[in-house]
JSON list of C-alpha atoms in Angstrom, two decimals:
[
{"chain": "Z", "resi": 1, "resn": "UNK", "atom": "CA", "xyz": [12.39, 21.10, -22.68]},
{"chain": "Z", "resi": 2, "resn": "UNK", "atom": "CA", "xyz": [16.24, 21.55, -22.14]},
{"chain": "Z", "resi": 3, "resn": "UNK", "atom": "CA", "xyz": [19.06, 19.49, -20.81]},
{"chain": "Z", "resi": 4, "resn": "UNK", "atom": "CA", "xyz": [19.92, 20.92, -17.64]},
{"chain": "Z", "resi": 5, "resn": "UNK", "atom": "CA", "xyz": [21.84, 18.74, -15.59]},
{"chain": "Z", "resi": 6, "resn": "UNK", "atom": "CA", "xyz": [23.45, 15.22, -17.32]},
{"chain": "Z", "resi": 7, "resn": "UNK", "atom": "CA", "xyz": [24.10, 13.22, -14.09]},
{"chain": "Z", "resi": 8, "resn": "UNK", "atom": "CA", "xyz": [21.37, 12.70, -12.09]},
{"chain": "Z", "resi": 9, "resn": "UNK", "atom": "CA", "xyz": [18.91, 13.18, -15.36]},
{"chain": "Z", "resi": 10, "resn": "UNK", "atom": "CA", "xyz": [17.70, 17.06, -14.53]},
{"chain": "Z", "resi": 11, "resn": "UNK", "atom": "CA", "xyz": [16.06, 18.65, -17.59]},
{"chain": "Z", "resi": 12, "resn": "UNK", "atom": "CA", "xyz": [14.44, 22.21, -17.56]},
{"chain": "Z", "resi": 13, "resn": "UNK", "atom": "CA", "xyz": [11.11, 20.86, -18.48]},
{"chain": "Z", "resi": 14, "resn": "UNK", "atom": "CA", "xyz": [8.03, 23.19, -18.10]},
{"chain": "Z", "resi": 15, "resn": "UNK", "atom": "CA", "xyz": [4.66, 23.09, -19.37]},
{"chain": "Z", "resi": 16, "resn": "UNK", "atom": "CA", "xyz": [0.77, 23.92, -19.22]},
{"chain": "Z", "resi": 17, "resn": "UNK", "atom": "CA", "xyz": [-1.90, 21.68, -18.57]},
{"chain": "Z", "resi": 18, "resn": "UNK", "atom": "CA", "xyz": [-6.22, 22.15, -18.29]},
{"chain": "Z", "resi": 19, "resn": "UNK", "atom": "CA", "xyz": [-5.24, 22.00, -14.05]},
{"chain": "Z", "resi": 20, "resn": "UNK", "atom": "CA", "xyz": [-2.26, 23.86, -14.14]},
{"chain": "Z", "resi": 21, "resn": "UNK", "atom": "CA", "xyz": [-3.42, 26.85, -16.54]},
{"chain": "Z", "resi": 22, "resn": "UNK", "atom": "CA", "xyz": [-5.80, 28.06, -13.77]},
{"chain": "Z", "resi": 23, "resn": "UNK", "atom": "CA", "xyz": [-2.92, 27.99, -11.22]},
{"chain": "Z", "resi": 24, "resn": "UNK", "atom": "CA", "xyz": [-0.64, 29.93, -13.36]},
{"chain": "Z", "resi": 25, "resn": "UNK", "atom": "CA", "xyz": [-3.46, 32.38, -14.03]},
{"chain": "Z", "resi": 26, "resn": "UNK", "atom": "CA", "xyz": [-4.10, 32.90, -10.53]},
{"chain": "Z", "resi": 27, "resn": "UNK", "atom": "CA", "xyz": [-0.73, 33.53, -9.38]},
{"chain": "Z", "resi": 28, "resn": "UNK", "atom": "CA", "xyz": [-0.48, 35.81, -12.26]},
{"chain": "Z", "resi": 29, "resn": "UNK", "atom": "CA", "xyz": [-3.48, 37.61, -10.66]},
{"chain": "Z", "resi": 30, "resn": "UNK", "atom": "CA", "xyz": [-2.39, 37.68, -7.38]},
{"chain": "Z", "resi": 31, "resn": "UNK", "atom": "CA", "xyz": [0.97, 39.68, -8.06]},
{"chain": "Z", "resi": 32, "resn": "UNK", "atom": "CA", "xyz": [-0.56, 42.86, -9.55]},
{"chain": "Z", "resi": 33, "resn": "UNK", "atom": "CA", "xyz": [-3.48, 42.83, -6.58]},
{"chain": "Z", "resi": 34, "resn": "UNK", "atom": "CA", "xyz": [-0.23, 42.03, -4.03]},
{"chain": "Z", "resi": 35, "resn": "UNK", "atom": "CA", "xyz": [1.58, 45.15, -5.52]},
{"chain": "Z", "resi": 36, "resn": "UNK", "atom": "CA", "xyz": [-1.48, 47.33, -5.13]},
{"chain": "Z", "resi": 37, "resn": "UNK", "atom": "CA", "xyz": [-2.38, 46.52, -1.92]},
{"chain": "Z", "resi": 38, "resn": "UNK", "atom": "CA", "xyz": [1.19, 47.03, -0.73]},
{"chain": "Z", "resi": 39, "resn": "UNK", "atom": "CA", "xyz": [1.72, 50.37, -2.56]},
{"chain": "Z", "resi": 40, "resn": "UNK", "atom": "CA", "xyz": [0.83, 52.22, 0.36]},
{"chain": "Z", "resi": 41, "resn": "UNK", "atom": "CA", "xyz": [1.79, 49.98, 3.14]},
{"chain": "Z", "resi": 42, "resn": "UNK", "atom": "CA", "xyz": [5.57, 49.34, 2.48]},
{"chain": "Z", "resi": 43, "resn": "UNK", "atom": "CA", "xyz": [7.76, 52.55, 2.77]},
{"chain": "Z", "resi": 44, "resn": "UNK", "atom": "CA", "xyz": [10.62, 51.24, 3.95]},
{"chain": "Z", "resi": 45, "resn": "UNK", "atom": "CA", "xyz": [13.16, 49.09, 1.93]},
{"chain": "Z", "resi": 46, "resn": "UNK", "atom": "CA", "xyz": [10.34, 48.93, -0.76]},
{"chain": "Z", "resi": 47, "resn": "UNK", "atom": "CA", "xyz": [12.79, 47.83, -3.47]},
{"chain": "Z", "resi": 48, "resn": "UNK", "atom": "CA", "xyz": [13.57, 44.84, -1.47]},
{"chain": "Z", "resi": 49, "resn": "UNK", "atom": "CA", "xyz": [10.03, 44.07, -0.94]},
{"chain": "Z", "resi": 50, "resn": "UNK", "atom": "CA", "xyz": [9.44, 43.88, -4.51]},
{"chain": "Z", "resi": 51, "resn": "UNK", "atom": "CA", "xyz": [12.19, 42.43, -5.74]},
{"chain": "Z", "resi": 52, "resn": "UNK", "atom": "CA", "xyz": [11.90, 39.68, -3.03]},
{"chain": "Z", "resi": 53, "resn": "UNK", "atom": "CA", "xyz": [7.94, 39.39, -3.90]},
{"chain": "Z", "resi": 54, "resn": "UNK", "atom": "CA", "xyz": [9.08, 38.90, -7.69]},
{"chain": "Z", "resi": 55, "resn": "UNK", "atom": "CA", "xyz": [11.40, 36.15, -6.75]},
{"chain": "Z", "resi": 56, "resn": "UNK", "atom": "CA", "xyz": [8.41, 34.85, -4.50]},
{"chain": "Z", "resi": 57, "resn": "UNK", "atom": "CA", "xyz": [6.00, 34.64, -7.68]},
{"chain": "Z", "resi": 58, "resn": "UNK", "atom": "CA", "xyz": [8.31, 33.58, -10.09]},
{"chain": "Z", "resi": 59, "resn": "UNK", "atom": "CA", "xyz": [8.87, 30.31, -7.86]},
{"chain": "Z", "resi": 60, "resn": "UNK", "atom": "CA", "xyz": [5.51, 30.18, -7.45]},
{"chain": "Z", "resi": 61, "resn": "UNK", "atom": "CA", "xyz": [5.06, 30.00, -11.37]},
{"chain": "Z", "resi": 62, "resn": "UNK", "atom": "CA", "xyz": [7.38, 27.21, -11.80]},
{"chain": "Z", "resi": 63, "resn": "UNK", "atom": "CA", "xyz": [6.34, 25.63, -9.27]},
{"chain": "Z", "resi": 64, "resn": "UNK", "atom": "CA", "xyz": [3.03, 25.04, -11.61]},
{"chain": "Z", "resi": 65, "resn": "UNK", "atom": "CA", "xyz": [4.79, 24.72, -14.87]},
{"chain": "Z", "resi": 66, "resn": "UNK", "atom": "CA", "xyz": [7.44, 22.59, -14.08]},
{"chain": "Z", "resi": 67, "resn": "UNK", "atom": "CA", "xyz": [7.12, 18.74, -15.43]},
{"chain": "Z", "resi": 68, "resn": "UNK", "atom": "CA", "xyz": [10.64, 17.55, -14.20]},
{"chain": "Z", "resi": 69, "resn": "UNK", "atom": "CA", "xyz": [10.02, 16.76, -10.47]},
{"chain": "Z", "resi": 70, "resn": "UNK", "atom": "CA", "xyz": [13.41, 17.67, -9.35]},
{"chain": "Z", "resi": 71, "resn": "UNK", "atom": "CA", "xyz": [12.86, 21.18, -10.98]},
{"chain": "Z", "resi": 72, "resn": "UNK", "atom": "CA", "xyz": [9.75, 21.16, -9.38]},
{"chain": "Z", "resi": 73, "resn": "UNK", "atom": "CA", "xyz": [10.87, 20.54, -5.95]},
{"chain": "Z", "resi": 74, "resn": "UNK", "atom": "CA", "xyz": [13.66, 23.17, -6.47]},
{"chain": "Z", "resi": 75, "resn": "UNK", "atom": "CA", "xyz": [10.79, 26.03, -7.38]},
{"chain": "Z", "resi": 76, "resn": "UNK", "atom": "CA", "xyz": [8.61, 24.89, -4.65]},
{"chain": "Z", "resi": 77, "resn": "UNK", "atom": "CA", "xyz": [11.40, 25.28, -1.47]},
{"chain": "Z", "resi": 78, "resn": "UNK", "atom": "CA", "xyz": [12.79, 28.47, -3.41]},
{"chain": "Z", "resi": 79, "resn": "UNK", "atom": "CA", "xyz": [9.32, 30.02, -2.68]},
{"chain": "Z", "resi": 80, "resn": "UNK", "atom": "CA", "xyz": [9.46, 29.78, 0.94]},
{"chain": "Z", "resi": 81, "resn": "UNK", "atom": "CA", "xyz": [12.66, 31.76, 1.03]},
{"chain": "Z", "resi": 82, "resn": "UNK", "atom": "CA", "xyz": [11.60, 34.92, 0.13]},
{"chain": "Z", "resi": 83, "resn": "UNK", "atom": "CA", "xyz": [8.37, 34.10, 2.20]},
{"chain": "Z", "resi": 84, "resn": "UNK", "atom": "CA", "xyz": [10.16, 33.95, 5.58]},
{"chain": "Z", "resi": 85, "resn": "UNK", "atom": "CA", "xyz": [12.31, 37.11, 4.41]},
{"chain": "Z", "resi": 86, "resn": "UNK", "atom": "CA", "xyz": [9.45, 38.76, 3.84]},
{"chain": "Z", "resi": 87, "resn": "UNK", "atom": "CA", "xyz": [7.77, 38.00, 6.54]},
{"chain": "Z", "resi": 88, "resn": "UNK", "atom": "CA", "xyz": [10.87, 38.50, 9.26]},
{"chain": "Z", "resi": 89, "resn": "UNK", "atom": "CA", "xyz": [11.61, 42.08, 7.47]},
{"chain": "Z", "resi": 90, "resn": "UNK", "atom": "CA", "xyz": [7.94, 43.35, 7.55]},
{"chain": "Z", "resi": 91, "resn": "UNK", "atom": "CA", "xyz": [6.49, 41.35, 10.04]},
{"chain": "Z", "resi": 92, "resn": "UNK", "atom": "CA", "xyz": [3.75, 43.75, 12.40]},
{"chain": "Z", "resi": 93, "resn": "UNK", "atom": "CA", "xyz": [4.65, 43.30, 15.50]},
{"chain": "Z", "resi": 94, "resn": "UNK", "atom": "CA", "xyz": [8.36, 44.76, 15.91]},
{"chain": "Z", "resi": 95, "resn": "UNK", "atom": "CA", "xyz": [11.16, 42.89, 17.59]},
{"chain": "Z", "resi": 96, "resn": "UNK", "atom": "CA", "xyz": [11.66, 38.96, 18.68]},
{"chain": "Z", "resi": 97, "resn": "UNK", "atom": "CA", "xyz": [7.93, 37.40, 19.30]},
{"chain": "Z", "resi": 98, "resn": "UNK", "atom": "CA", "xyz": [7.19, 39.33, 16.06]},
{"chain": "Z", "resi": 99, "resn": "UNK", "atom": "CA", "xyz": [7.76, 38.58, 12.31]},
{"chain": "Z", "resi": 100, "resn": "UNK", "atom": "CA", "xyz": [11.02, 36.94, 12.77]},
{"chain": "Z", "resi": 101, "resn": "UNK", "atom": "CA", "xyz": [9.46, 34.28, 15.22]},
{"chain": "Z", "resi": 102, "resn": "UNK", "atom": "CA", "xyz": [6.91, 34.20, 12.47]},
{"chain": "Z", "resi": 103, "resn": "UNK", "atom": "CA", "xyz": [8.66, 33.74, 9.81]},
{"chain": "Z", "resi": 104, "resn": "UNK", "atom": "CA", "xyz": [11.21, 31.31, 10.97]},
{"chain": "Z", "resi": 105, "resn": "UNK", "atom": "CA", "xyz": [8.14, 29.26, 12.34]},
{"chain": "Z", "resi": 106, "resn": "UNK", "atom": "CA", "xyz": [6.48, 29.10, 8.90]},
{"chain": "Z", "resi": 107, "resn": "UNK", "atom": "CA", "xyz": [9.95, 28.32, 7.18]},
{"chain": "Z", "resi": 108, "resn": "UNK", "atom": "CA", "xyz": [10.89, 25.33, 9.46]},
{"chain": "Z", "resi": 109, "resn": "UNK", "atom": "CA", "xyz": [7.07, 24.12, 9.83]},
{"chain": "Z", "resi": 110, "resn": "UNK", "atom": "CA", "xyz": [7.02, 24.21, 5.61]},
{"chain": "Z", "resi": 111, "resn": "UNK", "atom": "CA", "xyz": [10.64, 23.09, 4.99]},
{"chain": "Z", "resi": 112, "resn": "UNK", "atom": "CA", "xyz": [10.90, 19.96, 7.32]},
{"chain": "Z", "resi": 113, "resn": "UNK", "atom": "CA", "xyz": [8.02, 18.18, 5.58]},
{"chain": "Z", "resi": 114, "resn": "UNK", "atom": "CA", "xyz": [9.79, 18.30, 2.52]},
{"chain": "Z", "resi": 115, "resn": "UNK", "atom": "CA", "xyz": [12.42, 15.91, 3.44]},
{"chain": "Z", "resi": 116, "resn": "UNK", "atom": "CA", "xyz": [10.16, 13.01, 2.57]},
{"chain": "Z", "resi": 117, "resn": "UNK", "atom": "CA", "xyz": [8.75, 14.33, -0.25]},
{"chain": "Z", "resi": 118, "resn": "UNK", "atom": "CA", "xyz": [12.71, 14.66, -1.64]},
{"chain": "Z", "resi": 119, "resn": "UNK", "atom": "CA", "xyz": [13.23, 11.15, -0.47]},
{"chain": "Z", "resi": 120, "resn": "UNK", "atom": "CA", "xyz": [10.31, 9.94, -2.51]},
{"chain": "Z", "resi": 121, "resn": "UNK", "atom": "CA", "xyz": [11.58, 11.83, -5.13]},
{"chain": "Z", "resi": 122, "resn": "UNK", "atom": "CA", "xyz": [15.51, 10.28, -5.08]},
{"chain": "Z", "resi": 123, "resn": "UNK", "atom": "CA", "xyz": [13.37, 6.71, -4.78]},
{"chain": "Z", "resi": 124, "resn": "UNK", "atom": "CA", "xyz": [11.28, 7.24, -7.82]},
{"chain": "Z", "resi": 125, "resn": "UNK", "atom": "CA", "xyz": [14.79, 8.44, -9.81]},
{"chain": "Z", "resi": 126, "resn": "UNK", "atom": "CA", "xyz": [16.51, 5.56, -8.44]},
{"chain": "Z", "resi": 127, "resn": "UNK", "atom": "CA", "xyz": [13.91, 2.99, -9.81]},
{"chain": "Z", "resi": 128, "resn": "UNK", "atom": "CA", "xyz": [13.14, 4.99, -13.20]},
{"chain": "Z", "resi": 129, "resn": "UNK", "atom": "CA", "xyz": [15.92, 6.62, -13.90]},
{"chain": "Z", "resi": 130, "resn": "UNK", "atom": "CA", "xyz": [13.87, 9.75, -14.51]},
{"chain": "Z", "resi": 131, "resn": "UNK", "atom": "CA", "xyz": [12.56, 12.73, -12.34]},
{"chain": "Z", "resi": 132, "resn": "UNK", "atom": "CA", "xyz": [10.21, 13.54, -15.98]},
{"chain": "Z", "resi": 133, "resn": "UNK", "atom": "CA", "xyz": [6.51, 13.74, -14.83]},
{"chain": "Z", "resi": 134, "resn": "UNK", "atom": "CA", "xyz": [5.37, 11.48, -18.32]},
{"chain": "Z", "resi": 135, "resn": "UNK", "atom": "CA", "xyz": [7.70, 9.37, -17.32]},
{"chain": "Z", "resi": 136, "resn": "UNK", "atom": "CA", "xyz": [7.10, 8.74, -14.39]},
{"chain": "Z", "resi": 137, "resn": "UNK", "atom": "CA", "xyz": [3.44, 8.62, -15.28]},
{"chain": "Z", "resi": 138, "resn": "UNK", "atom": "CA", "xyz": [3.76, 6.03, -17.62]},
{"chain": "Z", "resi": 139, "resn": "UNK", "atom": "CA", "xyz": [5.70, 4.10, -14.80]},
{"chain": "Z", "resi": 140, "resn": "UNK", "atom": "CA", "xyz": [3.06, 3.85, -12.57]},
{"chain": "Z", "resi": 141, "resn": "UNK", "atom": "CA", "xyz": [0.61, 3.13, -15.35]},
{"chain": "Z", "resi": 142, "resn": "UNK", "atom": "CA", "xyz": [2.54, -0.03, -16.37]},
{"chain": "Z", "resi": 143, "resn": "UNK", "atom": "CA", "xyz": [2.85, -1.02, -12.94]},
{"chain": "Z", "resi": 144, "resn": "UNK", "atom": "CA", "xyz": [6.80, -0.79, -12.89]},
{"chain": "Z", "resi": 145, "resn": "UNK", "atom": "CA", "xyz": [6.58, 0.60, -9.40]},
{"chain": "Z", "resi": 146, "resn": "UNK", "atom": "CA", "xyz": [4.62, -1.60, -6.94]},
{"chain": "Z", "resi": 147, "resn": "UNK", "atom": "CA", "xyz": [1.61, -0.53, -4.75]},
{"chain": "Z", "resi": 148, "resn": "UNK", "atom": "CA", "xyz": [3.34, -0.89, -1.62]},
{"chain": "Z", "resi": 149, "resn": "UNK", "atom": "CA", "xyz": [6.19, 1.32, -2.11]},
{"chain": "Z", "resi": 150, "resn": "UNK", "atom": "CA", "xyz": [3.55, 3.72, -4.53]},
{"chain": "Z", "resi": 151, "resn": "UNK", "atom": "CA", "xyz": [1.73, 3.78, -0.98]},
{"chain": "Z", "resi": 152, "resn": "UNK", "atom": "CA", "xyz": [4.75, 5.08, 1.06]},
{"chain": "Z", "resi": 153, "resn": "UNK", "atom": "CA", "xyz": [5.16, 7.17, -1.96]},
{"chain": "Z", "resi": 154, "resn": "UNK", "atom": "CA", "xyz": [1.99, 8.93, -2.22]},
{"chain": "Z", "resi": 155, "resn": "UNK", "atom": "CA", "xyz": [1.69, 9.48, 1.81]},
{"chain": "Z", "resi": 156, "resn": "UNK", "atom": "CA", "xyz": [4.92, 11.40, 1.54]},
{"chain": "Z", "resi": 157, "resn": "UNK", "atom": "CA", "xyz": [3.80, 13.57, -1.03]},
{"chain": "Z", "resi": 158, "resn": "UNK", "atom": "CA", "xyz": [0.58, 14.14, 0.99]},
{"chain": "Z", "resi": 159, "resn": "UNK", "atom": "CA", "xyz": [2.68, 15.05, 4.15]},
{"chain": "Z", "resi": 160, "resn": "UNK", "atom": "CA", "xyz": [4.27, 17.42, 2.48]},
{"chain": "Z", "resi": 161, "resn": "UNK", "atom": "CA", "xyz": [1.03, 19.26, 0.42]},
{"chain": "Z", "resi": 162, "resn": "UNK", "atom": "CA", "xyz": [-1.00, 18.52, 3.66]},
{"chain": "Z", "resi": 163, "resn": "UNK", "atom": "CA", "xyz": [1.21, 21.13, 5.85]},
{"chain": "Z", "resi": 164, "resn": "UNK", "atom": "CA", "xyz": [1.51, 23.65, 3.00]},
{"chain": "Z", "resi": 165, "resn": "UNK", "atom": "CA", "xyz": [-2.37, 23.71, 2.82]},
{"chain": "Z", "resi": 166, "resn": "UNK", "atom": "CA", "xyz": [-3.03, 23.64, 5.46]},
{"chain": "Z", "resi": 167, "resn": "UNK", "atom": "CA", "xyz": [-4.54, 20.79, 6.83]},
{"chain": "Z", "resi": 168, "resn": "UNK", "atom": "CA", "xyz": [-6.30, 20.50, 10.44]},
{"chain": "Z", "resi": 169, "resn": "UNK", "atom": "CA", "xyz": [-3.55, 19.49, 12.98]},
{"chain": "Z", "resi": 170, "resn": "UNK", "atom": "CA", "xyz": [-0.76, 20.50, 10.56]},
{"chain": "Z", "resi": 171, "resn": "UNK", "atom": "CA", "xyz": [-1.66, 24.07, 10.93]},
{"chain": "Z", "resi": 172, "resn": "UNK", "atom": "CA", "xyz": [0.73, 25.33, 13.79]},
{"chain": "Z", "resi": 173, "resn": "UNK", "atom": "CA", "xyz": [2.38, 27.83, 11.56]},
{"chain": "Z", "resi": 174, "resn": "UNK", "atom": "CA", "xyz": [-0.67, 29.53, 10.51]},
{"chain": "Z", "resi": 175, "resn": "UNK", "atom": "CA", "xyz": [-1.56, 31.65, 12.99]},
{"chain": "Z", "resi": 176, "resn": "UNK", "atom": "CA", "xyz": [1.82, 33.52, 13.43]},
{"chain": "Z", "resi": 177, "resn": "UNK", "atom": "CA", "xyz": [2.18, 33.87, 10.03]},
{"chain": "Z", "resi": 178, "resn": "UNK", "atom": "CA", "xyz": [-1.20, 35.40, 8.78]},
{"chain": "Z", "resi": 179, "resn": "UNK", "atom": "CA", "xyz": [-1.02, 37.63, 12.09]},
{"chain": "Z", "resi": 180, "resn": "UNK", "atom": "CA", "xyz": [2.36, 39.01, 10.82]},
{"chain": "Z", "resi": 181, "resn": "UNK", "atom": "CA", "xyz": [2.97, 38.79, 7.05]},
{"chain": "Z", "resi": 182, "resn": "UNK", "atom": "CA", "xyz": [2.49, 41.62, 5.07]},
{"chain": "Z", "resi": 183, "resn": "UNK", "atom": "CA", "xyz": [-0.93, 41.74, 3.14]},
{"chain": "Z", "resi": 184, "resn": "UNK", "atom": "CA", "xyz": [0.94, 40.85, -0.08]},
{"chain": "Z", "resi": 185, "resn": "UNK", "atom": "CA", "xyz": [1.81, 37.78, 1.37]},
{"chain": "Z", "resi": 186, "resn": "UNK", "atom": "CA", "xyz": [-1.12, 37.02, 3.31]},
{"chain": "Z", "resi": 187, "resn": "UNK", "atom": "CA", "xyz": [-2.76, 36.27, -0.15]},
{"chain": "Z", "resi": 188, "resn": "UNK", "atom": "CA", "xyz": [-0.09, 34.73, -1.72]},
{"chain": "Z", "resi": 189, "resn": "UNK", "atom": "CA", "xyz": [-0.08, 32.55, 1.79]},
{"chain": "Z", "resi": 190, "resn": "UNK", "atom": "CA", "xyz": [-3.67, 32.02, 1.33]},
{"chain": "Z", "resi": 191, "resn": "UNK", "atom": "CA", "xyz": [-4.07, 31.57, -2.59]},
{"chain": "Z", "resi": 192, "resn": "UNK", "atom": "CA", "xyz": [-1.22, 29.19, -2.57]},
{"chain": "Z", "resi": 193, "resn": "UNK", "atom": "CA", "xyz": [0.81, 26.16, -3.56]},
{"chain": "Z", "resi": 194, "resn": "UNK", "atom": "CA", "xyz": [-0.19, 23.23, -1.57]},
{"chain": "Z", "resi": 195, "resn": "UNK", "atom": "CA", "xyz": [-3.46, 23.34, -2.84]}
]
């Protein structure tokens, strides 16, 4: 828990929980399987593939520690960025219609949902004064936020977990992106962070 940024309240808060442990411990067992079953598939620009697959797990990690929701938010929007590189640089099928149609598919299909979610997020700081998870917690609990504003609340956090999924209907991105991603991040696509 660290002061990160004094105005809006942003504080490098991370943590493990009984729900989040098993997250963290299966992104920590995808990476090693997503190295090895890369090893012999990338051989070009394979420094950039793992340092961008790195980056990619890292975010993925605090995306499941973090307890400050703006921290969150910034570790779950950072994953998708080396994603679509990924995915554009070693997409299958070579030119246009292949990974960079892919990838910038899967970025703008993931990234656009998001909007609400951030707007639910700047609503919830602008009524607490907090982005801390407890805090917010114990918010809710003492019924500081209403349930008509917690429902507009909770269905843009859903939107925006429902297309990272992915859910039936919000699944348009799917297709082109396990057809072209790398294996590597097939699984880290299919293991992932909406769930």
């Amino acid at each position: 828990y660290l002061p990160w940024i004094a105005s809006p309240s942003i504080h490098y808060h991370v943590g493990v929980d009984g729900l989040s442990l098993w997250l963290v411990v299966l992104t920590g067992l995808l990476a090693p399987v997503g190295v090895l079953a890369s090893w012999n598939a990338i051989q070009k620009r394979s420094k950039v593939f793992y340092s961008l697959f790195l980056v990619q797990q890292t975010a993925m990690l605090g995306v499941f520690v973090s307890l400050d929701l703006m921290l969150y938010y910034g570790f779950w929007e950072l994953s998708l960025v080396p994603m679509a590189i990924l995915i554009a640089m070693y997409g299958r099928t070579p030119g246009e219609m292949g990974g960079a149609k892919a990838a910038l598919r899967f970025f703008l299909f993931t990234f656009i949902p998001s909007a609400p979610l951030l707007v639910a997020l700047l609503w919830l700081y602008a009524r607490t004064g907090s982005f801390e998870f407890t805090a917010l917690q114990a918010a809710v609990a003492s019924g500081e936020i209403p349930a008509g504003p917690l429902f507009w609340l909770s269905l843009a956090f859903l939107l925006a977990f429902a297309v990272k999924v992915p859910v039936l209907g919000l699944h348009g991105w799917l297709a082109d992106t396990f057809s072209e991603a790398p294996v590597a991040m097939a699984m880290v696509v299919a293991g992932k962070l909406g769930l």
